XYZ file of C-alpha atoms in Angstrom:
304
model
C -11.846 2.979 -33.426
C -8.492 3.605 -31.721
C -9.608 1.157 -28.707
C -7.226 -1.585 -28.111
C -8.658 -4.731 -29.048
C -8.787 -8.135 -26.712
C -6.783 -11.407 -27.288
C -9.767 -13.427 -28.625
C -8.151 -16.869 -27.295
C -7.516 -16.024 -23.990
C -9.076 -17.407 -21.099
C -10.776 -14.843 -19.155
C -9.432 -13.364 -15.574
C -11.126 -14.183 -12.727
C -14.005 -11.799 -12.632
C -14.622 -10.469 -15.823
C -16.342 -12.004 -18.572
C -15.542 -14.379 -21.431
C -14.042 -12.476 -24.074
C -16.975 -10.639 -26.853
C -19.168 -11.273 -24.614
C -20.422 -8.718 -21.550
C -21.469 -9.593 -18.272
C -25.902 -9.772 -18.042
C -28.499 -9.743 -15.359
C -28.635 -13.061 -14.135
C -24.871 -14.265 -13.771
C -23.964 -12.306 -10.519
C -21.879 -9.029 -10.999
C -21.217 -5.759 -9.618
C -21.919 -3.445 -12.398
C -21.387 0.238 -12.931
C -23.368 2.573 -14.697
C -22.843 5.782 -16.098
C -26.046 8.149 -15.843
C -27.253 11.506 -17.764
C -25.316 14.214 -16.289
C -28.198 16.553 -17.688
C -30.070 15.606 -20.201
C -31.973 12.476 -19.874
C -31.419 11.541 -23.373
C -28.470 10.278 -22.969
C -29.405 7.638 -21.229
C -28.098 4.499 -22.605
C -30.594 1.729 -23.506
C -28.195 -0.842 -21.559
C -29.422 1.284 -18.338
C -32.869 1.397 -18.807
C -32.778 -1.877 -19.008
C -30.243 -2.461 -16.164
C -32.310 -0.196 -13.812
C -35.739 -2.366 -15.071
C -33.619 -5.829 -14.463
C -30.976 -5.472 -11.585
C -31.629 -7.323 -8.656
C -30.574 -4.242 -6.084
C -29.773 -0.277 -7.397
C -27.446 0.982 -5.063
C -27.799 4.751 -5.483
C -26.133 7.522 -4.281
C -29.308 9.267 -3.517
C -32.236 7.275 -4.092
C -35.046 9.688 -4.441
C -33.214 11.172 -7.699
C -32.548 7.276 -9.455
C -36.211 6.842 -8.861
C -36.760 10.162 -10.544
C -34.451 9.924 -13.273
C -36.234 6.230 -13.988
C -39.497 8.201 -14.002
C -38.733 10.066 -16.708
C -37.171 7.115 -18.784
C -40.424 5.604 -18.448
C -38.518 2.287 -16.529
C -39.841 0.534 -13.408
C -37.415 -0.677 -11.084
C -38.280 -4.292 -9.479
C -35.258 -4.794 -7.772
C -34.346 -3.508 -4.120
C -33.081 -0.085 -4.235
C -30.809 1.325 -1.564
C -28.595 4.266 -0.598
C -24.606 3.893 -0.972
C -22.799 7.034 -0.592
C -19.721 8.573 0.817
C -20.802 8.055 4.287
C -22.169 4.426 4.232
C -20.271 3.276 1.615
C -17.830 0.936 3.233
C -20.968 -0.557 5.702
C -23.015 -1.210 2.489
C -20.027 -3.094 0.463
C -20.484 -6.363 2.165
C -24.167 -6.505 1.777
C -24.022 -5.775 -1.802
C -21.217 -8.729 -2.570
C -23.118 -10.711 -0.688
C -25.865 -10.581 -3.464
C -23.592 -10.622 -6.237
C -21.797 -14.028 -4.246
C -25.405 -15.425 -4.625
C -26.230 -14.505 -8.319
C -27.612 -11.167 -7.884
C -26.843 -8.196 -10.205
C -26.233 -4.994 -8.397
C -26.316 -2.052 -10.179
C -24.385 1.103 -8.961
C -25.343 4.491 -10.072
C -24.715 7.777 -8.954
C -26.122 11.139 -9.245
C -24.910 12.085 -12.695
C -21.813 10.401 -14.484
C -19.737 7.488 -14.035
C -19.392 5.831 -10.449
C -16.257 6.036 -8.671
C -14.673 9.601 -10.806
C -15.149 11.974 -7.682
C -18.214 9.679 -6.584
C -19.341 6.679 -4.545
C -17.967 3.219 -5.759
C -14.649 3.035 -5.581
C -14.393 0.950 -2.362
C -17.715 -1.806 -3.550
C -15.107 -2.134 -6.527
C -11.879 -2.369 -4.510
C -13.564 -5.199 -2.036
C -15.237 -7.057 -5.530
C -12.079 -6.942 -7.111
C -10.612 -8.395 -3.516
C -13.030 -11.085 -3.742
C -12.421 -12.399 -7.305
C -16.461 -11.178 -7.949
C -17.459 -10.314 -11.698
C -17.707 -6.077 -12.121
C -18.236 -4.931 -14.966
C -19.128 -1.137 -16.451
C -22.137 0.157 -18.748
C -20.340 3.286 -20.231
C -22.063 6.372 -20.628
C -21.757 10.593 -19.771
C -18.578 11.479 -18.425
C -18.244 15.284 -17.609
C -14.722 15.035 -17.553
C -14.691 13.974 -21.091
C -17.331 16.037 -22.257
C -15.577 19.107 -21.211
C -12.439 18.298 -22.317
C -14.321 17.079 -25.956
C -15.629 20.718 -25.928
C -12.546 22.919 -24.447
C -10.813 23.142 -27.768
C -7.548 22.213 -25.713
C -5.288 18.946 -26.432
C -6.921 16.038 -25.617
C -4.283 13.500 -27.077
C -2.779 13.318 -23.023
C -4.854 14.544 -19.780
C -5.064 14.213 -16.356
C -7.843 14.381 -14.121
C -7.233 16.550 -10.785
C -10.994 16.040 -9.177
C -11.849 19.028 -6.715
C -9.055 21.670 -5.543
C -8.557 21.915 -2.087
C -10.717 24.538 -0.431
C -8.343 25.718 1.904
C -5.889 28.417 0.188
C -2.735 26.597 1.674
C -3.354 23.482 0.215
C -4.522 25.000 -2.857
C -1.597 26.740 -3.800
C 0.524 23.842 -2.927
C -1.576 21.314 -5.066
C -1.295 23.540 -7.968
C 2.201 24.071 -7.327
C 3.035 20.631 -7.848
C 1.038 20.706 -11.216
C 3.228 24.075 -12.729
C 4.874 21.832 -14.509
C 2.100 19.284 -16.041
C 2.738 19.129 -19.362
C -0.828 17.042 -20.138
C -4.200 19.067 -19.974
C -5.777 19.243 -16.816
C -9.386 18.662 -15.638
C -11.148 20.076 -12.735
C -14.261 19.887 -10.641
C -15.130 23.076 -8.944
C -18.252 24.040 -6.961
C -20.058 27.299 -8.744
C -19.274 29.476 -5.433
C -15.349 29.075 -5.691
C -14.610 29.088 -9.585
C -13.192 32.599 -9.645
C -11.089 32.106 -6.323
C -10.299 28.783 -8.032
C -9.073 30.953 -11.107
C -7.503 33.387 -9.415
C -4.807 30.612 -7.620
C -4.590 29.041 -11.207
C -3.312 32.440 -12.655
C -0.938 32.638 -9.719
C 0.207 29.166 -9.882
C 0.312 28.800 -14.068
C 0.381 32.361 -15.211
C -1.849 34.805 -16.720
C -1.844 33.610 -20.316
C -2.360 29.702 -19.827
C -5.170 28.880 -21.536
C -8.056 27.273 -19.684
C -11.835 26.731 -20.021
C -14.866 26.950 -17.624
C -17.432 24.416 -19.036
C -20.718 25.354 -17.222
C -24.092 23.065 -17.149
C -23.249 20.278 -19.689
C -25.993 18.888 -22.093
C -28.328 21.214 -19.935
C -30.585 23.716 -21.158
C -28.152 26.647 -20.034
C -25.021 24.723 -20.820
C -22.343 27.629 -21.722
C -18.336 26.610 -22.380
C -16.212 30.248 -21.785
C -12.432 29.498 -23.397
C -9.317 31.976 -23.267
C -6.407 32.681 -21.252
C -6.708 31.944 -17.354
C -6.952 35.940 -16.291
C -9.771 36.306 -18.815
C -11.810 33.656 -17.373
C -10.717 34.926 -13.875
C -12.300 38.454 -14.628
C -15.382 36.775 -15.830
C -16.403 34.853 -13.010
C -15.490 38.173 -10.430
C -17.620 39.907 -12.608
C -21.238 37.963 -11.921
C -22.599 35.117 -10.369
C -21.124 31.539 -11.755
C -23.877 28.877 -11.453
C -24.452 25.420 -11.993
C -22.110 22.314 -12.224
C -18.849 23.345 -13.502
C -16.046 21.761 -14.583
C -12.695 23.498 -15.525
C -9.891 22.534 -18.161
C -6.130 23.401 -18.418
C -4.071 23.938 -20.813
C -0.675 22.030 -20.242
C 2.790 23.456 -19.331
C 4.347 24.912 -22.274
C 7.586 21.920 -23.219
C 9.925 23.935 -22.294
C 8.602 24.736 -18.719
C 8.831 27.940 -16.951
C 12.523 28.774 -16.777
C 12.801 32.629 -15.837
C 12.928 33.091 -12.452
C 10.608 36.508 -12.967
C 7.355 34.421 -14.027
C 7.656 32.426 -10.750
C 7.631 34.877 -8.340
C 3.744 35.840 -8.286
C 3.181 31.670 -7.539
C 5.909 32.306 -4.484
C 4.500 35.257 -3.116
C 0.564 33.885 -3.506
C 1.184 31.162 -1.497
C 3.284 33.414 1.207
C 0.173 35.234 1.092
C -1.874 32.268 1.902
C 0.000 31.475 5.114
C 3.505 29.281 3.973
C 6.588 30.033 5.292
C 8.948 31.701 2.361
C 11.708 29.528 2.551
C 9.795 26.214 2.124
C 7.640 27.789 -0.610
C 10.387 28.263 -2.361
C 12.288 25.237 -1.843
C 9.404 23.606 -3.437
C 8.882 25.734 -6.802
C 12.493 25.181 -7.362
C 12.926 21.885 -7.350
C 9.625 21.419 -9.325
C 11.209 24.077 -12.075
C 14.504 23.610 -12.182
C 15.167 27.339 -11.014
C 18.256 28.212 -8.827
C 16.587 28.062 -5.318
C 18.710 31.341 -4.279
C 18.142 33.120 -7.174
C 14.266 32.677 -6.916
C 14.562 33.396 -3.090
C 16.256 36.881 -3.800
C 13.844 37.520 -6.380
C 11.161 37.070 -3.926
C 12.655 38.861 -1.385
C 13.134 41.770 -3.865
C 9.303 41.602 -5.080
C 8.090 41.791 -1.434
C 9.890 45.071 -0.433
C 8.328 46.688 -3.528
């Protein structure tokens, strides 16, 4: 419940199928398809049976759809080829071609849904160019997993994808987010979650409340929830591992006002290379602060 529901007696838009009734092998469409981001059980039976029927599995590495059909006991028939990152926008034209024809082709990634911080966006962008049928066959979502399990609000989110690895661009990213009132959700490779929580402490504060969700629906899986220094000092103090994905409490409604809690965002990203002045032209007109007043306060903090 709580989905919206479609206008039974409208005509259809040009491609997507007739109302109550979803696209199927045979009628030529682009389809994507959400796989087990751990645990093979969640497989849906609509892929099984999409992987056993589709005329051509385009697969963001194809030695682990095989694998993954291996141990749902399915046989592919249909052609399966590589489409990732770097051959995505070569492939596109090869797979509409088959969908122009008739054909089904069947997207998958590694784990999750196509296109969220994985290949697909552009085959959908040039099917949805070329009035071809896509359609999706829902399944595991990490994003919505973790947020499910974070125990923060989950009636508005956003989705951030992967934090910039370079400090700079970090700090201004997360700058720009101080004031995000909606939950946040982050990707984060194992080897940069506690520099990732460090710049999330200096950007949100100390006490924000976050959560570091850690090998979903897999054997080890392990969700750590508390304020943002807390899970900081956990991940300095051993080895994070795994896939990871990390959720953010929202900005409080009234929004950081004193000019005190902004300062150790300022002075991070000083630290990281910006030029003061700019740094905190930015924070100010993100937070409403007098830009002067946060600039002296800076300038104060720094000869301490």
């Amino acid at each position: 419940m709580g989905e919206p529901s479609g206008d039974v007696g409208a005509a259809p838009a040009p491609g997507t199928a007739p109302p109550g009734r979803s696209l199927r092998v045979g009628q030529g469409a682009l389809v994507l398809a959400a796989t087990p981001i751990g645990d093979a059980e969640d497989a849906s039976a609509r892929l099984r049976r999409l992987l056993a029927e589709a005329d051509v599995v385009a697969a963001e590495d194809t030695r682990r759809t095989r694998a993954l059909a291996a141990r749902l006991g399915v046989t592919i028939t249909g052609r399966v080829v590589s489409h990732h990152e770097h051959n995505e926008s070569g492939r596109s034209d090869d797979l509409l071609d088959v969908v122009a024809h008739g054909g089904t082709v069947l997207v998958v990634t590694d784990a999750g849904m196509p296109t969220v911080s994985d290949p697909g966006f552009r085959v959908v962008q040039a099917a949805v160019a070329a009035g071809l049928p896509v359609t999706v066959a829902p399944g595991p979502s990490a994003v919505l997993a973790a947020l499910a399990l974070s125990g923060l609000p989950t009636d508005r989110f956003c989705f951030e994808g992967f934090l910039p690895r370079r400090a700079g661009d970090r700090a201004r990213t997360l700058a720009a987010l101080a004031s995000e009132r909606r939950t946040m959700v982050l990707f984060e490779a194992p080897h940069r979650v506690a520099e990732a929580l460090d710049a999330l402490v200096a950007a949100f504060g100390a006490e924000r409340p976050g959560a570091v969700c850690r090998e979903l629906t897999k054997t080890y899986e392990e969700v750590r929830r508390g304020p943002l220094a807390e899970l900081a000092a956990w991940a300095h103090a051993g080895e994070v591992r795994g896939e990871v994905v990390l959720v953010v409490g929202g900005a409080p409604s009234d929004g950081p006002r004193d000019v005190a809690d902004l300062v150790p965002e300022v002075l991070a990203r000083v630290d990281a290379g910006e030029r003061l002045k700019t740094v905190v032209a930015e924070v100010a007109e993100v937070t409403g602060v007098v830009k002067r007043d946060l600039y002296a306060a800076a300038l104060a903090a720094r000869r301490t």
